[in-house]
GROMACS .gro file of C-alpha atoms in nm:
model
  165
    1MET     CA    1  -2.469   0.883   1.698
    2ILE     CA    2  -2.343   0.534   1.729
    3ALA     CA    3  -1.985   0.443   1.810
    4GLU     CA    4  -1.909   0.318   1.457
    5HIS     CA    5  -1.996   0.658   1.311
    6VAL     CA    6  -1.775   0.838   1.560
    7ALA     CA    7  -1.488   0.594   1.495
    8PHE     CA    8  -1.532   0.635   1.119
    9GLY     CA    9  -1.523   1.015   1.154
   10ILE     CA   10  -1.205   1.008   1.362
   11ILE     CA   11  -1.031   0.759   1.131
   12ALA     CA   12  -1.138   0.951   0.820
   13ALA     CA   13  -1.017   1.283   0.963
   14VAL     CA   14  -0.677   1.135   1.051
   15MET     CA   15  -0.654   0.979   0.703
   16VAL     CA   16  -0.738   1.305   0.524
   17ALA     CA   17  -0.489   1.503   0.735
   18SER     CA   18  -0.217   1.244   0.674
   19ALA     CA   19  -0.294   1.227   0.301
   20LEU     CA   20  -0.256   1.606   0.279
   21ARG     CA   21   0.077   1.581   0.460
   22VAL     CA   22   0.192   1.311   0.214
   23VAL     CA   23   0.167   1.558  -0.072
   24THR     CA   24   0.273   1.873   0.114
   25THR     CA   25   0.573   1.764   0.319
   26ARG     CA   26   0.917   1.842   0.183
   27ASP     CA   27   1.086   1.540   0.343
   28ILE     CA   28   1.033   1.226   0.136
   29VAL     CA   29   1.083   0.992   0.432
   30HIS     CA   30   0.815   1.178   0.627
   31ALA     CA   31   0.585   1.149   0.324
   32ALA     CA   32   0.631   0.772   0.327
   33LEU     CA   33   0.559   0.761   0.701
   34TYR     CA   34   0.242   0.969   0.654
   35LEU     CA   35   0.145   0.719   0.385
   36VAL     CA   36   0.176   0.445   0.648
   37ILE     CA   37  -0.082   0.632   0.857
   38VAL     CA   38  -0.318   0.658   0.559
   39LEU     CA   39  -0.284   0.286   0.482
   40ALA     CA   40  -0.333   0.198   0.849
   41GLY     CA   41  -0.652   0.405   0.840
   42VAL     CA   42  -0.773   0.205   0.541
   43ALA     CA   43  -0.705  -0.115   0.735
   44ALA     CA   44  -0.893   0.025   1.035
   45LEU     CA   45  -1.191   0.107   0.813
   46PHE     CA   46  -1.193  -0.248   0.680
   47LEU     CA   47  -1.187  -0.380   1.036
   48LEU     CA   48  -1.466  -0.138   1.128
   49VAL     CA   49  -1.699  -0.280   0.863
   50GLY     CA   50  -1.618  -0.640   0.954
   51ALA     CA   51  -1.380  -0.728   0.671
   52GLU     CA   52  -1.108  -0.866   0.897
   53PHE     CA   53  -0.928  -1.061   0.626
   54THR     CA   54  -0.901  -0.758   0.401
   55GLY     CA   55  -0.791  -0.535   0.690
   56ILE     CA   56  -0.515  -0.771   0.802
   57THR     CA   57  -0.407  -0.819   0.440
   58GLN     CA   58  -0.387  -0.440   0.406
   59VAL     CA   59  -0.153  -0.428   0.704
   60LEU     CA   60   0.063  -0.720   0.592
   61ILE     CA   61   0.092  -0.633   0.224
   62TYR     CA   62   0.084  -0.254   0.207
   63ILE     CA   63   0.230  -0.148   0.540
   64GLY     CA   64   0.448  -0.452   0.595
   65ALA     CA   65   0.586  -0.491   0.245
   66VAL     CA   66   0.519  -0.203   0.008
   67ILE     CA   67   0.609   0.077   0.251
   68VAL     CA   68   0.921  -0.108   0.358
   69LEU     CA   69   1.013  -0.137  -0.010
   70PHE     CA   70   0.948   0.237  -0.058
   71LEU     CA   71   1.163   0.327   0.242
   72PHE     CA   72   1.435   0.090   0.126
   73GLY     CA   73   1.434   0.255  -0.217
   74ILE     CA   74   1.435   0.603  -0.064
   75MET     CA   75   1.724   0.522   0.168
   76LEU     CA   76   1.913   0.350  -0.112
   77THR     CA   77   1.890   0.641  -0.355
   78ARG     CA   78   1.963   0.911  -0.095
   79SER     CA   79   1.784   1.188  -0.284
   80ASP     CA   80   1.822   1.550  -0.176
   81PHE     CA   81   1.470   1.675  -0.257
   82ASP     CA   82   1.441   1.884   0.056
   83GLN     CA   83   1.748   2.095  -0.034
   84ASP     CA   84   1.625   2.190  -0.382
   85GLU     CA   85   1.455   2.530  -0.371
   86GLU     CA   86   1.321   2.501  -0.727
   87THR     CA   87   1.085   2.210  -0.654
   88ASP     CA   88   0.818   2.405  -0.469
   89HIS     CA   89   0.606   2.721  -0.468
   90LYS     CA   90   0.589   2.799  -0.839
   91ARG     CA   91   0.314   2.574  -0.970
   92LYS     CA   92   0.083   2.518  -0.675
   93PHE     CA   93  -0.226   2.675  -0.831
   94PRO     CA   94  -0.215   2.471  -1.155
   95ALA     CA   95  -0.150   2.155  -0.953
   96ILE     CA   96  -0.448   2.220  -0.723
   97LEU     CA   97  -0.668   2.308  -1.021
   98THR     CA   98  -0.564   1.990  -1.202
   99ALA     CA   99  -0.628   1.777  -0.891
  100LEU     CA  100  -0.976   1.927  -0.847
  101LEU     CA  101  -1.057   1.880  -1.216
  102LEU     CA  102  -0.942   1.516  -1.209
  103ALA     CA  103  -1.141   1.454  -0.889
  104ALA     CA  104  -1.455   1.602  -1.049
  105VAL     CA  105  -1.412   1.392  -1.364
  106MET     CA  106  -1.350   1.077  -1.160
  107ILE     CA  107  -1.651   1.136  -0.934
  108GLY     CA  108  -1.870   1.208  -1.235
  109ALA     CA  109  -1.756   0.893  -1.414
  110LEU     CA  110  -1.803   0.675  -1.106
  111VAL     CA  111  -2.150   0.811  -1.034
  112ASP     CA  112  -2.250   0.773  -1.398
  113ARG     CA  113  -2.125   0.415  -1.418
  114PHE     CA  114  -2.226   0.279  -1.077
  115GLU     CA  115  -2.534   0.484  -0.990
  116ASP     CA  116  -2.782   0.196  -1.018
  117VAL     CA  117  -2.552  -0.095  -0.930
  118GLU     CA  118  -2.633  -0.298  -0.622
  119LEU     CA  119  -2.346  -0.462  -0.439
  120ASP     CA  120  -2.361  -0.824  -0.330
  121ALA     CA  121  -2.336  -0.804   0.048
  122THR     CA  122  -2.301  -1.176   0.119
  123PRO     CA  123  -1.994  -1.235   0.335
  124GLN     CA  124  -1.715  -1.445   0.192
  125THR     CA  125  -1.484  -1.673   0.382
  126THR     CA  126  -1.108  -1.648   0.369
  127ALA     CA  127  -1.100  -1.967   0.161
  128GLN     CA  128  -1.330  -1.813  -0.101
  129VAL     CA  129  -1.118  -1.498  -0.118
  130SER     CA  130  -0.795  -1.697  -0.155
  131ASP     CA  131  -0.951  -1.918  -0.423
  132GLU     CA  132  -1.048  -1.606  -0.622
  133LEU     CA  133  -0.711  -1.441  -0.567
  134PHE     CA  134  -0.499  -1.738  -0.667
  135SER     CA  135  -0.715  -1.857  -0.958
  136GLN     CA  136  -0.889  -1.571  -1.134
  137TYR     CA  137  -0.649  -1.292  -1.029
  138ILE     CA  138  -0.317  -1.477  -1.028
  139VAL     CA  139  -0.175  -1.291  -1.329
  140PRO     CA  140  -0.227  -0.939  -1.182
  141PHE     CA  141  -0.102  -1.067  -0.846
  142GLU     CA  142   0.223  -1.193  -1.001
  143ALA     CA  143   0.254  -0.884  -1.222
  144VAL     CA  144   0.257  -0.664  -0.912
  145SER     CA  145   0.531  -0.876  -0.755
  146VAL     CA  146   0.744  -0.849  -1.070
  147LEU     CA  147   0.683  -0.473  -1.083
  148LEU     CA  148   0.795  -0.433  -0.721
  149LEU     CA  149   1.105  -0.642  -0.790
  150ALA     CA  150   1.186  -0.425  -1.094
  151ALA     CA  151   1.146  -0.110  -0.882
  152LEU     CA  152   1.387  -0.250  -0.622
  153ILE     CA  153   1.643  -0.343  -0.887
  154GLY     CA  154   1.605   0.002  -1.044
  155ALA     CA  155   1.672   0.169  -0.709
  156ILE     CA  156   1.986  -0.040  -0.662
  157VAL     CA  157   2.110   0.047  -1.013
  158ILE     CA  158   2.049   0.420  -0.956
  159ALA     CA  159   2.224   0.408  -0.619
  160ARG     CA  160   2.528   0.229  -0.763
  161ARG     CA  161   2.547   0.477  -1.051
  162GLU     CA  162   2.542   0.772  -0.808
  163GLU     CA  163   2.809   0.608  -0.592
  164GLY     CA  164   3.044   0.554  -0.883
  165GLY     CA  165   3.042   0.897  -1.023
   0.00000   0.00000   0.00000
């Protein structure tokens, strides 16, 4: 075994364990922090395969901005999910069955669509990636920023409504 395979195995195991904790923990703040571990694992995998730009972007955008926005929204709304006894235990089996069914359908669709596709493995420079991002993909890039702004405004509106009455 080479070191990259061992590192991949360790990172993948930590990511899977953290992803399971994201969906099983009762504390929403802990779920967001476990999500940070999963996203950091994704960044580590990008760094492991030599995609430094993508790995650092993962850290800056997802961990540095999106998770902070999530935590800000969580803290602003002050939800009491962990004190509600009705939110757990009753529908675990249908949820697990649905998740497995969706995973099987997704894997089948991906294998069917991309079975014979060869990926272009030529490395791209940061300038090429930024040119693509800010020319061809500028509309989705800006749409995500507007969506995040709308989510932040929505959290503020909900928090003010709960404060007032």
